[in-house]
Short mmCIF file of C-alpha atoms in Angstrom, two decimals:
data_model
loop_
_atom_site.label_atom_id
_atom_site.label_comp_id
_atom_site.label_asym_id
_atom_site.label_seq_id
_atom_site.Cartn_x
_atom_site.Cartn_y
_atom_site.Cartn_z
CA MET A 354 38.75 -21.30 -31.18
CA THR A 355 39.68 -17.87 -30.26
CA HIS A 356 40.88 -18.57 -26.67
CA ARG A 357 43.04 -21.38 -27.07
CA TRP A 358 45.70 -20.04 -24.99
CA LEU A 359 43.52 -20.32 -21.81
CA PRO A 360 43.02 -24.15 -21.87
CA ARG A 361 46.85 -24.83 -22.76
CA THR A 362 48.03 -22.27 -20.07
CA TYR A 363 45.70 -24.21 -17.58
CA LEU A 364 47.13 -27.39 -18.52
CA THR A 365 50.57 -26.19 -18.37
CA LEU A 366 50.05 -24.74 -15.08
CA VAL A 367 48.79 -28.32 -13.44
CA TYR A 368 51.36 -30.30 -14.93
CA ILE A 369 54.28 -27.68 -13.33
CA LEU A 370 52.61 -28.35 -10.01
CA LEU A 371 52.31 -31.93 -10.47
CA TYR A 372 56.21 -32.08 -11.42
CA VAL A 373 57.26 -29.60 -9.06
CA PRO A 374 57.78 -31.73 -5.89
CA ILE A 375 59.40 -34.38 -8.05
CA VAL A 376 61.83 -32.23 -9.46
CA VAL A 377 62.39 -30.52 -5.92
CA LEU A 378 63.11 -34.36 -4.84
CA VAL A 379 65.61 -35.21 -7.51
CA VAL A 380 67.59 -31.82 -7.48
CA PHE A 381 67.78 -32.08 -3.47
CA SER A 382 69.09 -35.66 -3.92
CA PHE A 383 72.20 -34.08 -4.95
CA ASN A 384 72.42 -31.54 -2.33
CA GLU A 385 75.54 -31.44 -0.09
CA SER A 386 73.36 -29.95 2.83
CA ARG A 387 72.56 -32.07 5.69
CA THR A 388 69.22 -30.34 6.61
CA GLY A 389 67.98 -30.48 3.20
CA TYR A 390 66.57 -27.00 2.87
CA ALA A 391 69.17 -24.82 1.15
CA TRP A 392 71.17 -25.56 -1.73
CA GLU A 393 74.96 -26.23 -0.51
CA GLY A 394 76.62 -27.70 -3.34
CA LEU A 395 76.49 -30.71 -5.79
CA SER A 396 77.30 -33.83 -3.73
CA LEU A 397 76.69 -37.62 -4.26
CA ARG A 398 76.81 -38.25 -0.60
CA TRP A 399 73.35 -39.42 0.22
CA TYR A 400 73.65 -41.78 -2.51
CA GLU A 401 76.77 -43.15 -0.70
CA ALA A 402 74.82 -43.32 2.45
CA LEU A 403 72.28 -44.98 1.03
CA PHE A 404 74.13 -48.07 -0.17
CA ASN A 405 76.49 -48.18 3.18
CA ASN A 406 73.04 -48.27 4.95
CA ARG A 407 72.69 -52.20 5.37
CA ALA A 408 69.26 -52.47 6.67
CA MET A 409 68.58 -50.42 3.87
CA VAL A 410 70.09 -52.34 1.00
CA ALA A 411 68.72 -55.54 2.52
CA ALA A 412 65.23 -54.04 2.39
CA MET A 413 65.65 -52.85 -1.18
CA TRP A 414 66.75 -56.69 -2.41
CA ASN A 415 63.83 -57.67 -0.49
CA SER A 416 61.30 -55.82 -2.34
CA ILE A 417 62.81 -56.33 -5.52
CA TRP A 418 62.38 -60.34 -5.19
CA LEU A 419 59.06 -59.64 -3.81
CA ALA A 420 57.99 -57.37 -6.78
CA LEU A 421 59.59 -60.01 -9.15
CA SER A 422 57.91 -63.19 -7.75
CA ALA A 423 54.43 -61.12 -7.07
CA ALA A 424 54.53 -59.89 -10.85
CA THR A 425 55.23 -63.27 -12.07
CA VAL A 426 52.58 -65.43 -9.96
CA SER A 427 50.09 -62.91 -10.80
CA THR A 428 50.67 -62.79 -14.49
CA VAL A 429 49.97 -66.41 -14.85
CA ILE A 430 47.14 -66.27 -12.67
CA GLY A 431 45.69 -63.33 -13.93
CA ALA A 432 46.37 -64.71 -17.75
CA LEU A 433 44.60 -67.90 -16.84
CA THR A 434 41.59 -65.98 -15.28
CA ALA A 435 41.38 -63.76 -18.48
CA LEU A 436 41.38 -66.80 -20.71
CA ALA A 437 38.95 -68.55 -18.51
CA LEU A 438 36.66 -65.43 -18.53
CA HIS A 439 37.15 -65.09 -22.17
CA ARG A 440 36.73 -68.65 -23.62
CA TYR A 441 34.59 -70.66 -21.22
CA ARG A 442 31.38 -70.94 -19.92
CA PHE A 443 30.75 -71.46 -16.14
CA ARG A 444 28.68 -71.29 -13.62
CA GLY A 445 29.45 -68.14 -11.17
CA LYS A 446 31.14 -65.97 -13.91
CA LYS A 447 29.49 -62.85 -12.64
CA LEU A 448 30.71 -63.71 -8.98
CA LEU A 449 34.17 -64.12 -10.48
CA ASN A 450 34.12 -60.64 -12.45
CA GLY A 451 32.55 -59.24 -9.35
CA MET A 452 35.25 -60.08 -7.07
CA LEU A 453 38.03 -58.80 -9.36
CA PHE A 454 36.01 -55.59 -9.51
CA VAL A 455 35.65 -55.68 -5.42
CA VAL A 456 39.58 -55.98 -5.39
CA MET A 457 40.08 -53.22 -7.83
CA MET A 458 37.52 -50.81 -6.33
CA SER A 459 37.72 -51.32 -2.41
CA PRO A 460 39.96 -48.83 -0.46
CA GLU A 461 43.40 -50.57 0.03
CA ILE A 462 42.70 -50.43 3.76
CA VAL A 463 39.94 -52.83 3.38
CA LEU A 464 41.70 -55.24 1.60
CA ALA A 465 44.61 -55.00 3.86
CA ILE A 466 42.52 -55.98 7.09
CA SER A 467 41.00 -58.77 5.58
CA LEU A 468 44.03 -60.38 4.42
CA LEU A 469 45.59 -59.87 7.65
CA ALA A 470 42.40 -61.48 9.43
CA LEU A 471 42.71 -64.39 7.26
CA PHE A 472 46.53 -64.81 7.47
CA LEU A 473 46.04 -64.82 11.46
CA LEU A 474 43.33 -66.84 11.75
CA VAL A 475 44.90 -69.67 9.54
CA GLY A 476 48.28 -69.48 11.49
CA LEU A 477 50.22 -67.97 8.66
CA GLN A 478 53.39 -66.57 9.95
CA LEU A 479 53.43 -62.91 8.66
CA GLY A 480 56.48 -62.45 6.11
CA TYR A 481 57.49 -63.18 2.79
CA VAL A 482 54.68 -65.65 2.01
CA SER A 483 51.80 -63.43 3.40
CA LEU A 484 53.22 -60.52 1.23
CA LEU A 485 53.42 -62.70 -1.69
CA LEU A 486 49.86 -63.63 -1.42
CA ALA A 487 48.44 -60.27 -0.52
CA HIS A 488 50.34 -58.57 -3.53
CA VAL A 489 49.26 -61.05 -5.93
CA THR A 490 45.91 -60.54 -5.06
CA PHE A 491 45.77 -56.51 -5.63
CA CYS A 492 47.53 -57.07 -8.80
CA LEU A 493 45.52 -59.68 -10.59
CA PRO A 494 42.64 -57.43 -11.50
CA PHE A 495 45.05 -55.13 -13.23
CA VAL A 496 46.78 -58.19 -15.14
CA VAL A 497 42.86 -59.61 -15.92
CA ILE A 498 41.81 -56.04 -17.79
CA THR A 499 45.17 -56.07 -19.54
CA VAL A 500 44.75 -59.27 -21.05
CA MET A 501 41.33 -59.32 -21.32
CA ALA A 502 41.57 -56.04 -23.41
CA ARG A 503 44.05 -57.86 -25.59
CA LEU A 504 41.82 -60.92 -26.15
CA SER A 505 38.67 -59.01 -26.98
CA GLY A 506 40.35 -57.70 -29.85
CA PHE A 507 41.26 -60.90 -31.52
CA ASP A 508 39.21 -62.92 -33.66
CA ASP A 509 38.06 -66.20 -32.29
CA SER A 510 38.06 -68.47 -35.45
CA LEU A 511 41.76 -69.12 -34.94
CA PRO A 512 41.38 -70.93 -31.87
CA GLU A 513 38.42 -72.68 -33.21
CA ALA A 514 40.74 -73.92 -36.02
CA ALA A 515 43.39 -75.08 -34.06
CA ARG A 516 40.61 -77.09 -31.82
CA ASP A 517 38.87 -78.28 -35.07
CA LEU A 518 42.37 -79.68 -36.25
CA GLY A 519 42.60 -81.82 -33.23
CA ALA A 520 44.68 -79.71 -30.90
CA SER A 521 43.85 -80.28 -26.89
CA ASP A 522 42.80 -77.05 -25.29
CA PHE A 523 46.10 -76.93 -23.73
CA THR A 524 48.08 -77.36 -26.73
CA MET A 525 45.76 -74.44 -28.38
CA THR A 526 46.40 -72.11 -25.48
CA ARG A 527 50.03 -72.66 -25.63
CA THR A 528 50.66 -72.58 -29.32
CA VAL A 529 47.73 -69.81 -30.60
CA LEU A 530 46.78 -67.85 -27.58
CA ILE A 531 49.90 -67.24 -25.36
CA PRO A 532 51.59 -65.51 -28.41
CA VAL A 533 48.67 -63.59 -29.16
CA ILE A 534 48.52 -62.24 -25.59
CA MET A 535 52.18 -62.16 -24.92
CA PRO A 536 52.54 -58.29 -25.13
CA ALA A 537 49.52 -57.94 -22.97
CA LEU A 538 51.62 -60.49 -20.17
CA LEU A 539 54.80 -58.33 -20.29
CA ALA A 540 52.76 -54.92 -19.90
CA GLY A 541 50.64 -56.66 -16.94
CA TRP A 542 53.90 -58.01 -15.86
CA LEU A 543 55.28 -54.74 -15.31
CA LEU A 544 52.44 -53.22 -14.29
CA GLY A 545 52.53 -55.79 -11.37
CA PHE A 546 56.23 -55.21 -10.39
CA THR A 547 55.54 -51.22 -10.11
CA LEU A 548 52.11 -52.10 -8.14
CA SER A 549 54.08 -54.24 -5.93
CA LEU A 550 57.37 -51.98 -5.39
CA ASP A 551 55.05 -49.04 -4.28
CA ASP A 552 52.49 -50.56 -2.28
CA VAL A 553 52.53 -49.16 1.56
CA VAL A 554 48.93 -49.67 2.93
CA VAL A 555 48.67 -53.38 2.24
CA SER A 556 52.23 -54.05 3.12
CA THR A 557 51.83 -52.48 6.71
CA PHE A 558 49.20 -54.76 7.67
CA VAL A 559 50.80 -58.00 6.34
CA SER A 560 54.44 -57.95 6.76
CA GLY A 561 56.43 -59.07 9.74
CA PRO A 562 59.77 -58.35 11.39
CA SER A 563 61.03 -61.22 9.22
CA TYR A 564 61.13 -59.63 5.79
CA GLU A 565 61.43 -56.03 5.87
CA ILE A 566 60.67 -54.06 2.58
CA LEU A 567 61.85 -51.03 1.11
CA PRO A 568 58.08 -48.88 1.33
CA LEU A 569 58.15 -50.01 5.19
CA ARG A 570 61.56 -48.90 5.64
CA ILE A 571 60.98 -45.64 4.10
CA TYR A 572 57.91 -45.34 6.15
CA SER A 573 59.61 -45.37 9.27
CA MET A 574 62.39 -42.73 8.28
CA VAL A 575 60.18 -40.42 7.09
CA ARG A 576 57.58 -40.24 9.73
CA VAL A 577 60.34 -38.61 11.90
CA GLY A 578 61.63 -35.41 10.35
CA LEU A 579 63.45 -35.09 6.93
CA LYS A 580 66.09 -37.71 5.95
CA PRO A 581 68.40 -36.69 2.85
CA GLU A 582 69.04 -40.44 1.97
CA VAL A 583 65.45 -40.73 1.12
CA ASN A 584 65.60 -38.08 -1.82
CA ALA A 585 68.33 -40.64 -3.22
CA LEU A 586 66.27 -43.31 -2.70
CA GLY A 587 63.22 -41.33 -4.20
CA THR A 588 65.43 -40.28 -6.99
CA LEU A 589 66.53 -43.91 -7.90
CA LEU A 590 62.88 -45.53 -7.34
CA LEU A 591 61.57 -42.70 -10.06
CA VAL A 592 64.00 -43.22 -12.59
CA PHE A 593 63.20 -46.95 -11.96
CA SER A 594 59.63 -46.92 -12.42
CA LEU A 595 59.76 -44.39 -15.35
CA VAL A 596 62.06 -47.12 -17.24
CA MET A 597 59.43 -49.81 -16.47
CA LEU A 598 56.72 -47.58 -17.26
CA MET A 599 57.86 -46.62 -20.90
CA LEU A 600 58.82 -50.24 -21.36
CA SER A 601 55.48 -51.30 -20.80
CA GLN A 602 53.67 -48.28 -22.94
CA TRP A 603 56.58 -49.02 -25.49
CA ILE A 604 55.11 -53.01 -25.77
CA LEU A 605 51.70 -52.28 -25.75
CA ILE A 606 52.12 -49.32 -28.59
CA ARG A 607 54.29 -51.38 -30.79
CA SER A 608 52.09 -54.53 -30.88
CA LYS A 609 49.28 -52.32 -31.78
CA ARG A 610 50.76 -51.85 -35.06
CA MET B 93 29.46 -80.20 -22.09
CA LEU B 94 32.65 -82.43 -21.96
CA SER B 95 33.36 -84.08 -18.75
CA VAL B 96 36.26 -83.42 -16.37
CA ARG B 97 38.39 -86.01 -17.86
CA GLN B 98 38.25 -84.57 -21.75
CA GLN B 99 39.24 -81.17 -20.36
CA PRO B 100 41.87 -81.77 -17.45
CA PHE B 101 43.27 -78.06 -18.33
CA LYS B 102 39.78 -76.14 -18.17
CA THR B 103 39.44 -77.91 -15.20
CA ALA B 104 42.76 -77.08 -13.67
CA VAL B 105 42.24 -73.33 -14.54
CA LEU B 106 39.00 -73.07 -13.03
CA VAL B 107 40.31 -74.94 -9.77
CA LEU B 108 43.03 -72.29 -9.59
CA VAL B 109 41.50 -69.03 -10.34
CA TRP B 110 38.24 -69.80 -8.18
CA GLY B 111 40.70 -71.12 -5.31
CA TRP B 112 42.52 -67.64 -5.31
CA LEU B 113 39.60 -65.81 -5.11
CA LEU B 114 37.39 -67.80 -2.93
CA PHE B 115 40.23 -68.13 -0.45
CA LEU B 116 42.08 -64.64 -0.60
CA VAL B 117 38.79 -62.29 -1.59
CA LEU B 118 35.60 -63.86 -0.61
CA ALA B 119 36.79 -65.38 2.48
CA PRO B 120 38.70 -62.59 3.97
CA ASN B 121 35.98 -60.22 3.56
CA LEU B 122 33.22 -62.25 5.34
CA LEU B 123 35.65 -62.81 7.97
CA VAL B 124 35.88 -59.15 8.24
CA VAL B 125 31.85 -59.14 8.40
CA GLY B 126 32.05 -61.76 11.04
CA ALA B 127 34.80 -59.96 13.11
CA SER B 128 33.07 -56.56 13.17
CA MET B 129 30.07 -58.78 15.11
CA MET B 130 32.32 -60.20 17.62
CA THR B 131 33.77 -59.40 21.01
CA ARG B 132 36.96 -58.15 21.38
CA ASP B 133 39.87 -60.44 22.90
CA PRO B 134 43.23 -59.85 24.03
CA VAL B 135 44.38 -63.22 23.47
CA SER B 136 42.99 -64.23 20.83
CA PHE B 137 41.75 -61.01 18.99
CA LEU B 138 37.96 -62.13 18.82
CA SER B 139 35.67 -63.99 20.73
CA LEU B 140 31.95 -64.82 21.03
CA PRO B 141 29.22 -63.61 21.76
CA LEU B 142 28.17 -61.95 18.75
CA ASN B 143 26.92 -58.39 19.34
CA LEU B 144 26.90 -54.99 17.64
CA ASP B 145 29.01 -53.17 20.48
CA ALA B 146 31.63 -52.29 18.02
CA TYR B 147 29.20 -50.52 15.65
CA ARG B 148 27.58 -48.68 18.57
CA GLN B 149 31.22 -47.93 19.50
CA LEU B 150 31.57 -46.03 16.13
CA PHE B 151 29.08 -43.44 17.76
CA ASP B 152 31.19 -42.85 20.52
CA PRO B 153 31.69 -38.82 20.04
CA LEU B 154 35.72 -39.23 20.85
CA TYR B 155 35.38 -41.37 17.20
CA LEU B 156 32.38 -39.58 15.86
CA GLU B 157 34.55 -36.39 15.78
CA VAL B 158 37.51 -38.48 14.05
CA PHE B 159 35.23 -39.83 11.30
CA LEU B 160 33.83 -36.23 10.57
CA HIS B 161 36.75 -34.65 10.60
CA SER B 162 37.92 -37.53 8.11
CA LEU B 163 34.79 -37.06 6.21
CA PHE B 164 35.49 -33.11 5.89
CA MET B 165 38.75 -33.53 5.06
CA ALA B 166 37.87 -36.10 2.35
CA ALA B 167 35.08 -34.04 0.89
CA MET B 168 37.69 -31.41 0.35
CA THR B 169 39.77 -33.10 -1.21
CA THR B 170 37.03 -34.65 -3.63
CA LEU B 171 35.72 -30.97 -4.13
CA VAL B 172 39.24 -29.60 -4.94
CA CYS B 173 40.06 -32.65 -7.37
CA LEU B 174 36.78 -31.91 -8.88
CA LEU B 175 37.48 -28.16 -9.18
CA ILE B 176 41.35 -28.75 -10.72
CA GLY B 177 40.38 -31.70 -12.91
CA TYR B 178 36.76 -30.76 -14.18
CA PRO B 179 38.40 -28.10 -16.61
CA PHE B 180 41.68 -29.95 -16.99
CA ALA B 181 39.96 -32.99 -18.51
CA TRP B 182 37.98 -30.67 -20.85
CA ALA B 183 40.99 -28.98 -21.78
CA LEU B 184 42.86 -32.12 -22.29
CA SER B 185 40.08 -33.54 -24.23
CA ARG B 186 40.22 -30.71 -26.83
CA VAL B 187 44.12 -30.77 -27.75
CA GLY B 188 45.27 -32.93 -30.93
CA LYS B 189 45.01 -36.66 -30.53
CA GLN B 190 48.94 -37.47 -30.53
CA ARG B 191 49.75 -35.07 -28.05
CA GLN B 192 47.03 -36.18 -25.83
CA LEU B 193 48.74 -39.67 -25.71
CA LEU B 194 51.84 -37.62 -24.43
CA LEU B 195 49.91 -35.51 -21.89
CA ILE B 196 48.14 -38.83 -20.37
CA PHE B 197 51.35 -40.45 -20.21
CA LEU B 198 52.78 -37.25 -18.53
CA LEU B 199 50.03 -37.58 -16.14
CA ILE B 200 50.45 -41.24 -15.18
CA VAL B 201 53.98 -40.95 -14.56
CA PRO B 202 54.11 -39.30 -11.09
CA PHE B 203 51.25 -41.79 -10.23
CA TRP B 204 53.64 -44.89 -10.87
CA THR B 205 56.41 -43.58 -8.39
CA ASN B 206 56.29 -44.39 -4.99
CA SER B 207 53.45 -42.39 -3.37
CA LEU B 208 55.59 -42.43 -0.03
CA VAL B 209 58.18 -40.70 -1.57
CA ARG B 210 55.95 -38.08 -3.14
CA THR B 211 54.39 -37.28 -0.03
CA TYR B 212 57.91 -36.82 1.60
CA ALA B 213 58.55 -34.56 -1.38
CA LEU B 214 55.83 -32.07 -0.26
CA LYS B 215 57.39 -32.12 2.98
CA LEU B 216 60.54 -30.35 1.56
CA ILE B 217 58.30 -27.75 0.26
CA LEU B 218 56.03 -27.36 3.06
CA ALA B 219 58.19 -27.42 6.00
CA THR B 220 58.86 -24.33 8.11
CA ASN B 221 62.04 -23.44 6.40
CA GLY B 222 61.05 -25.46 3.43
CA LEU B 223 60.82 -24.21 -0.09
CA LEU B 224 57.73 -22.45 -0.14
CA ASN B 225 58.58 -20.32 3.13
CA ASN B 226 62.11 -19.78 1.95
CA GLY B 227 60.82 -18.49 -1.36
CA LEU B 228 57.90 -16.09 0.00
CA MET B 229 60.12 -14.38 2.46
CA SER B 230 62.89 -13.92 0.01
CA LEU B 231 60.27 -12.29 -1.95
CA GLY B 232 59.40 -10.16 1.08
CA LEU B 233 55.75 -11.42 1.00
CA ILE B 234 55.59 -12.70 4.36
CA ASP B 235 58.20 -11.53 7.07
CA GLU B 236 57.88 -15.03 9.16
CA PRO B 237 57.58 -18.64 8.23
CA LEU B 238 53.95 -19.57 7.68
CA GLN B 239 52.88 -22.79 9.69
CA LEU B 240 52.16 -24.96 6.50
CA LEU B 241 52.82 -28.45 7.50
CA TYR B 242 50.91 -30.60 10.49
CA THR B 243 47.85 -28.77 9.52
CA GLU B 244 44.38 -29.84 7.95
CA GLY B 245 45.48 -28.06 4.68
CA ALA B 246 48.73 -29.98 4.35
CA VAL B 247 46.81 -33.34 4.37
CA ILE B 248 44.37 -31.91 2.11
CA VAL B 249 47.49 -30.79 -0.43
CA GLY B 250 48.94 -34.29 0.09
CA LEU B 251 45.59 -36.10 -0.58
CA VAL B 252 45.07 -33.93 -3.60
CA TYR B 253 48.31 -34.50 -4.94
CA LEU B 254 48.28 -38.11 -4.69
CA LEU B 255 44.47 -38.75 -5.90
CA LEU B 256 44.12 -36.07 -8.77
CA PRO B 257 44.67 -38.50 -11.59
CA PHE B 258 42.12 -40.82 -10.27
CA MET B 259 39.60 -37.75 -10.53
CA ILE B 260 40.91 -36.54 -13.84
CA LEU B 261 41.18 -39.88 -16.13
CA PRO B 262 37.39 -40.93 -15.65
CA LEU B 263 36.55 -37.25 -16.59
CA TYR B 264 38.58 -37.04 -19.36
CA SER B 265 36.88 -40.55 -20.79
CA VAL B 266 33.57 -38.80 -20.75
CA PHE B 267 34.71 -35.35 -21.93
CA ASP B 268 36.47 -37.76 -24.80
CA ASP B 269 33.01 -39.41 -25.62
CA LEU B 270 31.10 -35.90 -25.90
CA LYS B 271 30.33 -35.19 -29.18
CA GLN B 272 31.18 -31.85 -30.61
CA GLU B 273 27.92 -32.16 -32.59
CA VAL B 274 25.96 -32.36 -29.64
CA LEU B 275 27.40 -28.72 -28.37
CA LEU B 276 26.79 -27.38 -31.89
CA ALA B 277 23.24 -28.72 -31.99
CA SER B 278 22.52 -27.12 -28.26
CA HIS B 279 23.97 -23.65 -29.66
CA ASP B 280 21.78 -24.08 -32.89
CA LEU B 281 18.51 -24.51 -30.81
CA GLY B 282 19.35 -21.40 -29.13
CA ALA B 283 21.00 -22.55 -26.14
CA GLY B 284 23.70 -19.82 -24.27
CA ARG B 285 26.78 -21.20 -23.19
CA LEU B 286 25.72 -21.48 -19.51
CA SER B 287 22.85 -23.04 -20.50
CA THR B 288 24.53 -25.64 -22.47
CA PHE B 289 26.99 -26.43 -20.07
CA ILE B 290 24.08 -26.93 -17.26
CA HIS B 291 21.54 -28.77 -19.72
CA VAL B 292 23.84 -30.59 -21.92
CA ILE B 293 27.23 -31.09 -20.58
CA VAL B 294 26.77 -31.52 -16.78
CA PRO B 295 24.38 -34.20 -17.40
CA LEU B 296 26.49 -35.87 -20.18
CA THR B 297 29.80 -35.77 -17.88
CA LEU B 298 27.77 -36.63 -14.72
CA PRO B 299 28.66 -40.88 -14.68
CA GLY B 300 32.60 -39.55 -15.18
CA VAL B 301 31.93 -37.36 -12.29
CA LEU B 302 30.75 -40.01 -10.04
CA ALA B 303 33.45 -42.26 -11.06
CA GLY B 304 36.16 -39.71 -9.98
CA VAL B 305 34.49 -39.05 -6.63
CA MET B 306 34.29 -42.90 -6.15
CA LEU B 307 37.91 -43.05 -6.87
CA VAL B 308 38.81 -40.19 -4.62
CA LEU B 309 36.83 -40.00 -1.77
CA LEU B 310 37.10 -43.35 -0.38
CA PRO B 311 41.13 -43.53 -0.77
CA ALA B 312 40.99 -40.03 0.79
CA MET B 313 39.70 -41.82 3.73
CA GLY B 314 41.90 -44.65 3.74
CA LEU B 315 45.50 -43.25 3.17
CA PHE B 316 46.90 -43.29 6.75
CA PHE B 317 50.56 -42.63 5.79
CA VAL B 318 49.37 -38.98 4.22
CA PRO B 319 48.25 -37.32 7.81
CA ASP B 320 51.09 -39.52 9.65
CA ILE B 321 53.65 -37.40 7.35
CA LEU B 322 52.03 -34.13 6.82
CA GLY B 323 49.46 -34.17 9.49
CA GLY B 324 50.72 -34.74 12.72
CA SER B 325 48.73 -36.41 15.26
CA ARG B 326 45.51 -34.06 15.35
CA HIS B 327 44.05 -34.61 11.70
CA LEU B 328 43.62 -38.32 11.43
CA LEU B 329 41.82 -40.21 8.66
CA VAL B 330 39.41 -43.21 8.99
CA GLY B 331 42.48 -45.11 8.06
CA ASN B 332 44.50 -44.16 10.79
CA VAL B 333 41.79 -44.96 13.17
CA ILE B 334 41.24 -48.83 11.44
CA LYS B 335 45.02 -48.91 11.40
CA ASN B 336 45.78 -48.14 15.05
CA GLN B 337 42.57 -50.56 16.45
CA PHE B 338 44.30 -53.36 14.30
CA LEU B 339 47.68 -53.39 15.00
CA ASP B 340 48.16 -50.87 18.21
CA ALA B 341 45.09 -51.20 20.19
CA ARG B 342 44.22 -55.08 18.78
CA ASN B 343 40.59 -53.91 18.98
CA TRP B 344 39.44 -55.77 15.91
CA PRO B 345 35.92 -55.62 16.15
CA PHE B 346 36.28 -52.09 15.96
CA GLY B 347 38.62 -51.76 13.14
CA ALA B 348 36.55 -54.35 11.00
CA ALA B 349 33.25 -52.29 12.03
CA ALA B 350 34.90 -49.04 10.39
CA SER B 351 36.29 -50.82 7.77
CA ILE B 352 32.72 -51.89 6.81
CA VAL B 353 31.48 -48.60 6.78
CA LEU B 354 33.85 -47.67 4.24
CA THR B 355 32.58 -50.41 2.21
CA VAL B 356 29.11 -49.94 2.45
CA ALA B 357 29.89 -46.21 1.55
CA MET B 358 31.94 -47.65 -1.31
CA ALA B 359 29.04 -49.75 -2.61
CA PHE B 360 26.56 -46.93 -2.27
CA LEU B 361 28.64 -44.64 -4.41
CA MET B 362 29.06 -47.28 -7.16
CA PHE B 363 25.22 -47.61 -7.05
CA ALA B 364 24.85 -44.02 -7.77
CA HIS B 365 27.37 -44.52 -10.57
CA ARG B 366 25.13 -47.21 -12.11
CA LEU B 367 22.11 -45.32 -11.90
CA SER B 368 23.66 -42.28 -13.73
CA LYS B 369 24.66 -44.28 -16.34
CA ARG B 370 21.66 -46.02 -16.87
CA ARG B 371 19.63 -43.05 -16.86
CA LEU B 372 21.69 -41.44 -19.66
CA GLY B 373 21.13 -44.81 -21.62
CA GLU B 374 17.41 -44.25 -21.31
CA GLU B 375 17.24 -40.58 -22.10
CA GLY B 376 20.08 -40.37 -24.88
CA PRO B 377 19.39 -40.38 -28.39
#
């Protein structure tokens, strides 16, 4: 290749553009300045302000609790769905696949209003439960795909052997399949956790005043002007997501060896 | 086939999975279809009789203008994503395998971080006395700050920033499958660079382009928080209209009808994507 430098320069340029806003956010979170535009010296005051903000800390715990539970429930149901799709023959398999595909592909706002309509129709009070049901639903297809990918690379003779030796379906799943899909379960769980923690669109519709979560708190803050605390919070969330993402990649890569 | 009694585990799994999806995916979607054809009601949100008034309302000049404006911004977003993403995916598929993994990881990282926070970070840069204006002024390129925030451009920049990887990843996957031999063959058969691009590369990467368009165009009409933060009140998306109709104006039939239009658009794009893949399958080697 004669023009090797051209594609490389282009790649680098796009990466710089992608990362500039994030770098700006992190740098400004340590800025003393109140207006948040000019650099006025190093300070941790916005982190302090963040943790002294009671509503913010409460929303943070709510969000973490919601993400933990949504990730766990969606991992269990998603893994069972993947196992069912992989192992069982049953009627309506295409419809099941289709529904998962629709959840993944349809714009978030479409999912959001359909769930709101459902919750109000059945009289479910908007709060933790409605958020949990909604978050599990949009995390589900991602867990299913992660687990399916793992199962498709796995030799089917082992579960068959277990069944032939007299293990019940449940025992076989527990002792043979679960260990095999463990890395995918962990990766799926981490994925669900991050998706839940970051969601704005669906949560806007299905949350109620009884359970305020972080993205909605941030949303109401950033709509009116600039808030330096948001820089600090954004930096914390960034570090957190980064750790989660690296963990899930590490698990997946290690399991392939 | 074994009966329910002999396979309690299978039965339990299937009941749980079906129950969840029917109750939380199928039922709500049917509900929205139903809601779009009902009449607005201030107390219970919806009432009979069934009619198509909500769909007619979509063509009200006031809303039609918002929709067309939103479609324009979404189309611009998609175009910019394609123009940046196409050469990017191409270049990405040409670097060494080991480095490719790292680069893809770097591409995904920002997109697992809170999208609200990233939109807000753009505000720091685009504001009147933000970094970009300050930078340009200190370089002496401009004398007074430009109005960058609360413009159509700011909304498009925000949407591109949030959606770019959804264009790049499907494009990358088609470029990754593109065999070097095919390009060499085209060259050997006497095709020039431009001709190879038009007759070989573009058709082979078309499914990736359509997948990318699908993943960018529709979300670009739904991400209501981007105009809220960067666009002010004049540059609304369909998402903002749906949100207002559902949460503020309490006009459910209209909000539902708008959302169905998005769903139909999605179905149409998915169909086009399938078609392009099938055509490749038939004509391919």
